Short mmCIF file of C-alpha atoms in Angstrom, two decimals:
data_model
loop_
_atom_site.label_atom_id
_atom_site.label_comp_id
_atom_site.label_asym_id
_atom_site.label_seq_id
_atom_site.Cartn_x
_atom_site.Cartn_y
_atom_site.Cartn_z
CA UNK A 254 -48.60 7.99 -39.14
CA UNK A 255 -46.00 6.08 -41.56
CA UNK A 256 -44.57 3.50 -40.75
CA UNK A 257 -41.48 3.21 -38.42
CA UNK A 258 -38.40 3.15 -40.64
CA UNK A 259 -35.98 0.71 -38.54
CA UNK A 260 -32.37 2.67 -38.84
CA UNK A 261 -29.74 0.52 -36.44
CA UNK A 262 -30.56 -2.86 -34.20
CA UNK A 263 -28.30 -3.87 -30.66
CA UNK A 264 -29.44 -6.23 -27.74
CA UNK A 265 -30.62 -3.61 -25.77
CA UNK A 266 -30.79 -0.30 -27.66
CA UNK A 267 -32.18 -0.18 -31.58
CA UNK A 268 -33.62 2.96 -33.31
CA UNK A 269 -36.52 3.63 -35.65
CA UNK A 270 -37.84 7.53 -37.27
CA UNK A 271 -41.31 7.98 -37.60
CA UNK A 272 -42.41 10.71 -39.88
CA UNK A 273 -38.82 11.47 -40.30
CA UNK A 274 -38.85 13.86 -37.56
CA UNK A 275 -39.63 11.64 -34.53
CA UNK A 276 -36.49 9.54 -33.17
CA UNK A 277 -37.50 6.60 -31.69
CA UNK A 278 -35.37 5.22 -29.06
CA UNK A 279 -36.33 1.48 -28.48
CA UNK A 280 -35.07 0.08 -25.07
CA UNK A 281 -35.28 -4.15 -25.03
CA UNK A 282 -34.36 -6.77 -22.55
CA UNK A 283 -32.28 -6.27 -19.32
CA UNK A 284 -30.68 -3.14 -18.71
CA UNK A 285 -27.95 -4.07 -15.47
CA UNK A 286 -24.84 -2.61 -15.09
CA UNK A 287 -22.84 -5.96 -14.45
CA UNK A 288 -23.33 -6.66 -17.96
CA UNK A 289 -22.02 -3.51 -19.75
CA UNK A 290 -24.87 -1.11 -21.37
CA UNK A 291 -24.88 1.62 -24.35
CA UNK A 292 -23.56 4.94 -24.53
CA UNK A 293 -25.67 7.96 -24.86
CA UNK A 294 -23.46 8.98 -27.97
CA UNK A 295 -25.23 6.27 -29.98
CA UNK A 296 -28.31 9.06 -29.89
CA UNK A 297 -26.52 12.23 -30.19
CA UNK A 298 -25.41 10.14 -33.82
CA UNK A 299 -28.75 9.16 -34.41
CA UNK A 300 -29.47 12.68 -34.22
CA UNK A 301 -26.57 14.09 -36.34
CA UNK A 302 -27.89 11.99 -39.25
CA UNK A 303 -30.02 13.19 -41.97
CA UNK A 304 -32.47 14.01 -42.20
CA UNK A 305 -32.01 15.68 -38.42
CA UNK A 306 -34.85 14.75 -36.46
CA UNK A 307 -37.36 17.53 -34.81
CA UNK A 308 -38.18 15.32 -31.25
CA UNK A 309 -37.13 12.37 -29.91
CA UNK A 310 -39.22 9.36 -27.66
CA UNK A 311 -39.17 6.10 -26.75
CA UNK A 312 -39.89 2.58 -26.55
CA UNK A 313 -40.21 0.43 -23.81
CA UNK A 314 -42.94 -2.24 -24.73
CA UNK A 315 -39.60 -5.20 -24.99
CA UNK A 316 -38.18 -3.68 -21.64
CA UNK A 317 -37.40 -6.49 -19.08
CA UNK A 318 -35.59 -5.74 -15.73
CA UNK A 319 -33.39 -2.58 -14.94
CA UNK A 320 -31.20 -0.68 -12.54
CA UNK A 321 -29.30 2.22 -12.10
CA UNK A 322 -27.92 1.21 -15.38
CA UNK A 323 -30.82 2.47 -17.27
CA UNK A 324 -31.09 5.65 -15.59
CA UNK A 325 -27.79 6.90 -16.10
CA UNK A 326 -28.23 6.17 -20.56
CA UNK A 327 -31.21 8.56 -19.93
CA UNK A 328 -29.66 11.38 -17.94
CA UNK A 329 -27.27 11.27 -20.80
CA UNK A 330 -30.02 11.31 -23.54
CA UNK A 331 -31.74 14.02 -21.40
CA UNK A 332 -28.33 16.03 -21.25
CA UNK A 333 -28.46 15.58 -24.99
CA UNK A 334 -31.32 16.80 -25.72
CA UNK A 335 -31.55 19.85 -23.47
CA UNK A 336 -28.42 20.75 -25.12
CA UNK A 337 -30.04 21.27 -29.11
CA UNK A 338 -32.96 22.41 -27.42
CA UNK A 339 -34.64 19.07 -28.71
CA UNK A 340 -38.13 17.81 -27.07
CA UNK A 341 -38.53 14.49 -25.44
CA UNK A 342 -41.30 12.31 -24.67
CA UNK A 343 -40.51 10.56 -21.40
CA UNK A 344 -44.36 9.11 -21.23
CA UNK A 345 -43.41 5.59 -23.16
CA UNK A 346 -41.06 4.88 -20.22
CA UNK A 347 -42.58 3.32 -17.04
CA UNK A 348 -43.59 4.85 -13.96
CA UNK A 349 -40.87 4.38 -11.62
CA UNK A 350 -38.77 5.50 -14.72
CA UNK A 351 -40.47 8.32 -15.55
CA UNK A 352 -40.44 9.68 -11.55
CA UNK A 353 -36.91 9.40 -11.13
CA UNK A 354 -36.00 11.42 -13.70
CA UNK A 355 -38.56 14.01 -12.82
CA UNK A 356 -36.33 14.22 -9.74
CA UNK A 357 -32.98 13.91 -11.23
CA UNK A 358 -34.08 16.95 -13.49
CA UNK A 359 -36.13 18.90 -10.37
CA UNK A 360 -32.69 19.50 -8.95
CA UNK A 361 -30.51 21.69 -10.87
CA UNK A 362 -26.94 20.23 -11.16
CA UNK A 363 -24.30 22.51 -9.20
CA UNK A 364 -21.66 24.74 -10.96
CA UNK A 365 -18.58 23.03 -10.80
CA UNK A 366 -20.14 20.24 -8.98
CA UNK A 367 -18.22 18.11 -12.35
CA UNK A 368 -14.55 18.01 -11.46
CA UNK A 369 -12.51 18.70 -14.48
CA UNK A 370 -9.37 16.56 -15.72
CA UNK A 371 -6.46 18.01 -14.17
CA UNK A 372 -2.93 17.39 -16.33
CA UNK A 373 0.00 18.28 -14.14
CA UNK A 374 3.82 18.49 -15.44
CA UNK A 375 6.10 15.98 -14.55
CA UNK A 376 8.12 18.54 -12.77
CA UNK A 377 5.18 19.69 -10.63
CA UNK A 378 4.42 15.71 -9.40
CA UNK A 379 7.76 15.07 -8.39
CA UNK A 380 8.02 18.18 -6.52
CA UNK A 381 4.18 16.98 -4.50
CA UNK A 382 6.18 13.60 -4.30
CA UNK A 383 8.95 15.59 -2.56
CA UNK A 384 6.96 17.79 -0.59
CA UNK A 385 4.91 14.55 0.66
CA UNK A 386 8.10 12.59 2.32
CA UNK A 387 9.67 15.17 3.57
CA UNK A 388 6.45 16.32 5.64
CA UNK A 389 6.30 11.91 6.64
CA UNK A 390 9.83 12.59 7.18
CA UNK A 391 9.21 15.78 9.93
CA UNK A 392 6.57 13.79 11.25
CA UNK A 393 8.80 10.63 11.84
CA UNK A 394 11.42 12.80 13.25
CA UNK A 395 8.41 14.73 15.69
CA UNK A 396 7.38 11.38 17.44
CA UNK A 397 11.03 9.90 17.51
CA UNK A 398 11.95 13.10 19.68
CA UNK A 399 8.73 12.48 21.46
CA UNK A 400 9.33 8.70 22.14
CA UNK A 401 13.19 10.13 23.26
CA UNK A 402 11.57 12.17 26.04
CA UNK A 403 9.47 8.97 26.90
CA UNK A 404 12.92 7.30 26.97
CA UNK A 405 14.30 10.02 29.55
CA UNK A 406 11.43 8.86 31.63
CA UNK A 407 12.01 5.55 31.62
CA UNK A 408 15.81 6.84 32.74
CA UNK A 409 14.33 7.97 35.76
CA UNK A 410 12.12 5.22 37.06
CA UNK A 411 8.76 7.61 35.73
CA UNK A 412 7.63 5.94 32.69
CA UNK A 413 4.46 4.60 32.94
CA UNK A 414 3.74 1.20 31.53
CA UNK A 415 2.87 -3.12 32.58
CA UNK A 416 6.52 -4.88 32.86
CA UNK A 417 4.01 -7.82 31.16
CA UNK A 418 3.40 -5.65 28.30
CA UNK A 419 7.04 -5.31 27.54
CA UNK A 420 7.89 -8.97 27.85
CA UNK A 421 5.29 -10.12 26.15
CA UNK A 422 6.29 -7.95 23.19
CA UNK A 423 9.57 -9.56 23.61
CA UNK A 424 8.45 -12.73 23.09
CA UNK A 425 6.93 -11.98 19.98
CA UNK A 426 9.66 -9.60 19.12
CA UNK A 427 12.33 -12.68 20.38
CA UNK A 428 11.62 -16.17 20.18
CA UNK A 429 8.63 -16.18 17.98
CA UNK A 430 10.75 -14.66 15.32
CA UNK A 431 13.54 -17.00 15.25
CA UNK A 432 11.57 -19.47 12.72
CA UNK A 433 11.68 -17.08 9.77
CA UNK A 434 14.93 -15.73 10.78
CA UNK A 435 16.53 -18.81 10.49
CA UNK A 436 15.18 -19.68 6.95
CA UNK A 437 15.70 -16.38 5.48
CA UNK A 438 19.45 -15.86 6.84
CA UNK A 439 20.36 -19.45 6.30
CA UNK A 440 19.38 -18.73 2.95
CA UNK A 441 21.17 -15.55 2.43
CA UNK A 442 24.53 -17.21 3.44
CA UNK A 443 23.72 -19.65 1.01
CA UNK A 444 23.29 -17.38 -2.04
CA UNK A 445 25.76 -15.00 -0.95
CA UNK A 446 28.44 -18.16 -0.94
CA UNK A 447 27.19 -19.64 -3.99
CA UNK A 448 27.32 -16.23 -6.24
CA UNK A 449 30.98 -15.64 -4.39
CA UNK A 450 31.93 -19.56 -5.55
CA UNK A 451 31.12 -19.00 -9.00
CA UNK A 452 34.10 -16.25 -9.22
CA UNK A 453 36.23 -17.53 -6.67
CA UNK A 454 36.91 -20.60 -8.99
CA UNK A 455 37.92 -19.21 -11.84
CA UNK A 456 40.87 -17.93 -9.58
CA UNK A 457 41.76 -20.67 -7.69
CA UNK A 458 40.48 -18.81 -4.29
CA UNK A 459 37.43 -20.94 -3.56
CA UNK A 460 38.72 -20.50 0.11
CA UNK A 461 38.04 -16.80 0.24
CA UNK A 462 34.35 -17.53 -0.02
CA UNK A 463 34.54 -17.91 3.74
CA UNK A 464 35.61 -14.03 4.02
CA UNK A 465 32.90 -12.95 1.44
CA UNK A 466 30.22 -14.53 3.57
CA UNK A 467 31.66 -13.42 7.35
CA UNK A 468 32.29 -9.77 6.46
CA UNK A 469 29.36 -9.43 4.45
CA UNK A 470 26.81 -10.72 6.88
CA UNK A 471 29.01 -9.53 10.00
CA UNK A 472 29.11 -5.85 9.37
CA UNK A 473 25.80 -5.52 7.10
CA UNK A 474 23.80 -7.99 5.80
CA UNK A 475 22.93 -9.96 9.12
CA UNK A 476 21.66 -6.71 10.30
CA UNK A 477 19.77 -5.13 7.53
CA UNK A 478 17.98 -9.22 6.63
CA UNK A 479 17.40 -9.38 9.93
CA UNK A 480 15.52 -5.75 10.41
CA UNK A 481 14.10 -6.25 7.09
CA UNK A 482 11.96 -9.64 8.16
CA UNK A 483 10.80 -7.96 11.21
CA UNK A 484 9.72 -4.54 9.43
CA UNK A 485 7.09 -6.83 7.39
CA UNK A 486 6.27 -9.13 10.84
CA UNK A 487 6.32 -6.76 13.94
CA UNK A 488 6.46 -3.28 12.21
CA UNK A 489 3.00 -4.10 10.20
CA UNK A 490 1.70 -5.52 13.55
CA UNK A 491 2.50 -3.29 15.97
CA UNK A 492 0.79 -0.69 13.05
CA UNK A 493 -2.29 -3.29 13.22
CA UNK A 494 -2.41 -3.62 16.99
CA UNK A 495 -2.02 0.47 17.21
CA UNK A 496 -4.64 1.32 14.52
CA UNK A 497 -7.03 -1.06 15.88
CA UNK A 498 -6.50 0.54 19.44
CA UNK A 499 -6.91 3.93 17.91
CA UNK A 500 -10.35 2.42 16.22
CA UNK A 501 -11.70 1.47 18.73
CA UNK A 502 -11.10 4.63 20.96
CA UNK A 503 -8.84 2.42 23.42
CA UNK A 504 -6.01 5.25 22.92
CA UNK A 505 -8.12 8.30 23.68
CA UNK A 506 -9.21 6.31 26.70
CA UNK A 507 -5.69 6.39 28.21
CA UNK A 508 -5.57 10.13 27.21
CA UNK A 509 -8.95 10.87 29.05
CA UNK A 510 -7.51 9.05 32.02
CA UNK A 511 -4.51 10.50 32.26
CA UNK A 512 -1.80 7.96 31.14
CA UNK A 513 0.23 9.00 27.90
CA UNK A 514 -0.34 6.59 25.09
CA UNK A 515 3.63 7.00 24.53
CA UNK A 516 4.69 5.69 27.67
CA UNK A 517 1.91 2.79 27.95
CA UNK A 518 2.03 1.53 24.11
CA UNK A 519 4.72 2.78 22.46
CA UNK A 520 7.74 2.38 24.59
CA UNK A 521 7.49 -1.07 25.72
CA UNK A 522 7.58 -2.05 21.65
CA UNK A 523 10.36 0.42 21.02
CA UNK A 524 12.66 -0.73 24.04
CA UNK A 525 11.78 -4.89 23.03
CA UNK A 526 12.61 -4.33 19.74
CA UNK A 527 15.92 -2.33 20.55
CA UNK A 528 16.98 -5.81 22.89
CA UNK A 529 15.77 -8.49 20.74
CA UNK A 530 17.24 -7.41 17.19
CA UNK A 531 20.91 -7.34 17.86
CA UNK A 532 20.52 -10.67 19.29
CA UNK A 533 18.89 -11.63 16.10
CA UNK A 534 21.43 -9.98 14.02
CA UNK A 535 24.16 -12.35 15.52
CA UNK A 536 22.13 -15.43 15.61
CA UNK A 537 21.00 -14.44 11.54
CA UNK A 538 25.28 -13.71 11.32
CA UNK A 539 25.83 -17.50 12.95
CA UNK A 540 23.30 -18.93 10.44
CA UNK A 541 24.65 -16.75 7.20
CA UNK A 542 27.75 -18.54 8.11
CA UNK A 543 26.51 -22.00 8.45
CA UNK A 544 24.32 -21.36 5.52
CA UNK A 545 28.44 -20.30 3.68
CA UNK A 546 29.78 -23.46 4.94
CA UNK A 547 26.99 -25.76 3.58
CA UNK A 548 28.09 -24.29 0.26
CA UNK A 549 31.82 -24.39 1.21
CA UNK A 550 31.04 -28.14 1.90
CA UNK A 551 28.84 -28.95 -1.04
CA UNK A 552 29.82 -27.68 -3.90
CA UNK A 553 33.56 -26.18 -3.37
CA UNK A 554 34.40 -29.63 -0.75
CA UNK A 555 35.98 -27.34 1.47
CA UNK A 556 35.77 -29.09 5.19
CA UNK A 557 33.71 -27.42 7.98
CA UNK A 558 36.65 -26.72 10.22
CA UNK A 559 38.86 -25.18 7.54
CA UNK A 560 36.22 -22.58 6.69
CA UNK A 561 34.84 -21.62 10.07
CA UNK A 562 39.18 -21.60 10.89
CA UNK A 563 39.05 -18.88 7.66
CA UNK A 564 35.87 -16.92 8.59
CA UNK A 565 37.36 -16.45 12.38
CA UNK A 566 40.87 -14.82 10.70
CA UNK A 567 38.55 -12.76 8.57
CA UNK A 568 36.25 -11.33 10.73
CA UNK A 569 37.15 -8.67 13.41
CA UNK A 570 35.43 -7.70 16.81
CA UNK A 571 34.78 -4.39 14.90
CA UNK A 572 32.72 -6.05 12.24
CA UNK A 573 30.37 -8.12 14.71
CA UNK A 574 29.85 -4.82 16.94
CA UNK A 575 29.33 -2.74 14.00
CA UNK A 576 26.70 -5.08 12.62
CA UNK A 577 24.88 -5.13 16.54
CA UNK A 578 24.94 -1.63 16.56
CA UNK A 579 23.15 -0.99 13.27
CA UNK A 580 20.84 -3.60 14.05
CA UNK A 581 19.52 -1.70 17.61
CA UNK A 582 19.35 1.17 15.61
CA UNK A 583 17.18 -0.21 13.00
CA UNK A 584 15.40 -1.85 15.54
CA UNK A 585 14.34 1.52 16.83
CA UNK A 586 13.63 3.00 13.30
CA UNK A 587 10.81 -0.54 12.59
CA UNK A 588 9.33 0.25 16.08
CA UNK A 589 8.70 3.99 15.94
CA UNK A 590 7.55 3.43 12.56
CA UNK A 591 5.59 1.09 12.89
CA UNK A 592 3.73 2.21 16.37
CA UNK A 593 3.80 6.28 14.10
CA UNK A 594 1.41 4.62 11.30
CA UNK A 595 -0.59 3.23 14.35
CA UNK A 596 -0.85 6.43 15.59
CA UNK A 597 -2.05 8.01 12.22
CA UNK A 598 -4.47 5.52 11.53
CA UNK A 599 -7.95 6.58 10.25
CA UNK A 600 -11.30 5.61 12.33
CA UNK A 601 -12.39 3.06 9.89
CA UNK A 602 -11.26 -0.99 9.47
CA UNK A 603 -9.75 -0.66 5.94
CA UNK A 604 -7.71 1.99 6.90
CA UNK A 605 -5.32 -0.44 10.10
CA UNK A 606 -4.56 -2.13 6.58
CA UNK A 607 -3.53 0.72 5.26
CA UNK A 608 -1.63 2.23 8.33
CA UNK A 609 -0.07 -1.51 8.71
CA UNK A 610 0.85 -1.22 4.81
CA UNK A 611 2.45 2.48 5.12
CA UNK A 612 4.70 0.82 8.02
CA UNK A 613 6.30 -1.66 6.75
CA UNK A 614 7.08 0.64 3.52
CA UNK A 615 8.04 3.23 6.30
CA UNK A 616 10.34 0.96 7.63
CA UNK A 617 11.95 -0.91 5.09
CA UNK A 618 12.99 2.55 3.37
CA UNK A 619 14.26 4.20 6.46
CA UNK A 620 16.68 0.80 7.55
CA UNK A 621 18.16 0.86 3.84
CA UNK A 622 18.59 4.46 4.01
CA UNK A 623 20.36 4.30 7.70
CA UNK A 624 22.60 1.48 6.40
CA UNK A 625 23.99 3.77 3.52
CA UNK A 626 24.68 5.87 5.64
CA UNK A 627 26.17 4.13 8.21
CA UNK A 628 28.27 2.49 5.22
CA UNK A 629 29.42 5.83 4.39
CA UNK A 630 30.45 6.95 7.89
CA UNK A 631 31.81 4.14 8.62
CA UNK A 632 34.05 4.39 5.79
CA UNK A 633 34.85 7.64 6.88
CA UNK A 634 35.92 6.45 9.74
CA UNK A 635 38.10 3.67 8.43
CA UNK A 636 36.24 0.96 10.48
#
């Protein structure tokens, strides 16, 4: 035999003919995945270069440790070579080499087992896109008409549910939410004032930042902040709590005994949310206000008294009720979507992430679409 003609050198993979019809395929050092290995197209240009080679083997005499790594390179090489009908000597390789791909190859790959690149027109995705919310949208609709008829029962003394459940979810729903309320109104009064100041000035009406502030937090922004903050806190955790529930069988257990899951879970979240957010929304109004009037105060030195005087002549019963109203209805929209995703919830942990993920998305996109609509009604209406 002549000597080995060395034709191209990497870490792991190098190449050498022998006879100029042999390709030798040298494997060296550690073949992991982690670190990133050769592609079996370095052969199939080994083996496009003259002179073409007649069979192909290897060598493994520098080969160190190896994993799955190693056998995927020579399912490609194999794929290579039964495609040009090209012989291979597997016998260099070692043993535990050598049997797994004696099974790999024992075991005829399926037809159409490889899925194939699918390229779909832009028209064609936005139309699945469509097709995809409004079938969340039916089922949204389905379970609010569902957790309606729960409602009816409740009407009539029949619901079925633990008067502790429902004020412990208004604790949570209540008090425990007035922390990041506070900050997150406060600070929308505060920005809404300051932007408002900046224009104001140049006009000599630095007084009518007290109006900006009232109307806008009175009739939407109070409201939609407010449902907002608890769509990310109690929509994703009633989702959690739900999904977990659902995991753990808990919810087919109430079903097996005879106790709706709508009635028992859902309805004490739905009716504490629909109490505890309009009393939110004014409190976040109060602070957007005070959170105004430290600006008024500040940076305009307008005194306390002269803008809460100007907010109270600017803002009208209909604006605060308005605003209160929205807010229960959004408080309805958070709950049933948050305790729906609950409800859909796979059987696995990683998926309460997901369902607590898809609620507060759920949520937040529903409450901004209610409020333009209720802004567009309501202008209707001339309120």
């Amino acid at each position: 035999m002549q000597a080995l003609k060395q034709s191209q050198m990497s870490d792991e993979l190098s190449f050498a003919r022998s006879d100029n019809s042999t390709l030798v395929v040298r494997l060296a050092g550690d073949w992991h995945l982690r670190h990133g290995l050769p592609e079996p197209d370095l052969v199939l240009k080994q083996l496009d270069t003259a002179p073409k080679p007649a069979r192909l083997t290897f060598d493994a005499t520098r080969l160190g440790d190896w994993d799955s790594g190693l056998l995927t390179f020579l399912m490609g090489v194999s794929e290579i070579c039964h495609k040009r009908n090209l012989p291979a000597d597997w016998s260099p390789l070692p043993e535990g080499v050598r049997g797994l791909i004696q099974l790999a190859e024992a075991v005829p790959e399926k037809t159409g087992a490889r899925a194939e690149a699918v390229h779909t027109s832009l028209i064609e995705a936005l139309g699945r896109e469509a097709i995809s919310y409004a079938r969340g949208l039916d089922d949204f609709l389905r379970f609010l008409g569902e957790v309606a008829i729960a409602f009816a029962m409740l009407a009539v003394g029949k619901a079925r549910f633990r008067r502790v459940d429902l004020m412990i979810v208004i604790q949570d729903c209540g008090a425990n939410a007035f922390g990041i309320v506070t900050l997150v109104t406060f600070l929308v009064g505060v920005i809404l004032a300051f932007m408002g100041a900046v224009q104001l000035q140049q006009f000599g009406a630095a007084i009518y930042v007290a109006d900006l502030v009232g109307i806008a937090m009175s009739r939407d922004m109070g409201a939609m902040m407010t449902a907002i903050i608890m769509a990310g806190r109690t929509g994703a955790a009633f989702a959690a709590q739900l999904g977990s529930m659902k995991v753990t069988q808990e919810i087919d257990a109430l079903t097996t005994m005879g106790i709706s899951p709508l009635e028992f879970l859902v309805l004490p979240r739905v009716v504490a949310l629909f109490l505890m957010i309009p009393l939110l929304c004014v409190y976040a109004d109060c602070l957007g206000v005070a959170g105004g009037a430290f600006v008024g105060a500040t940076m305009l030195h307008i005194s306390i008294a002269t803008y809460l005087r100007e907010t109270a002549h600017a803002i009208t019963l209909t604006d605060i009720f308005g605003g209160v109203f929205k807010a229960a209805v959004y408080g309805i929209i958070i709950a049933v979507a948050g305790c729906l995703r609950g409800f859909q919830c796979g059987n696995s942990s990683s998926a309460v992430g997901d369902a607590a993920t898809a609620a507060v998305v759920t949520g937040i996109v529903y409450v901004i679409v209610a409020c333009g609509m209720f802004a567009f009604i309501f202008n209707i209406l001339g309120l």
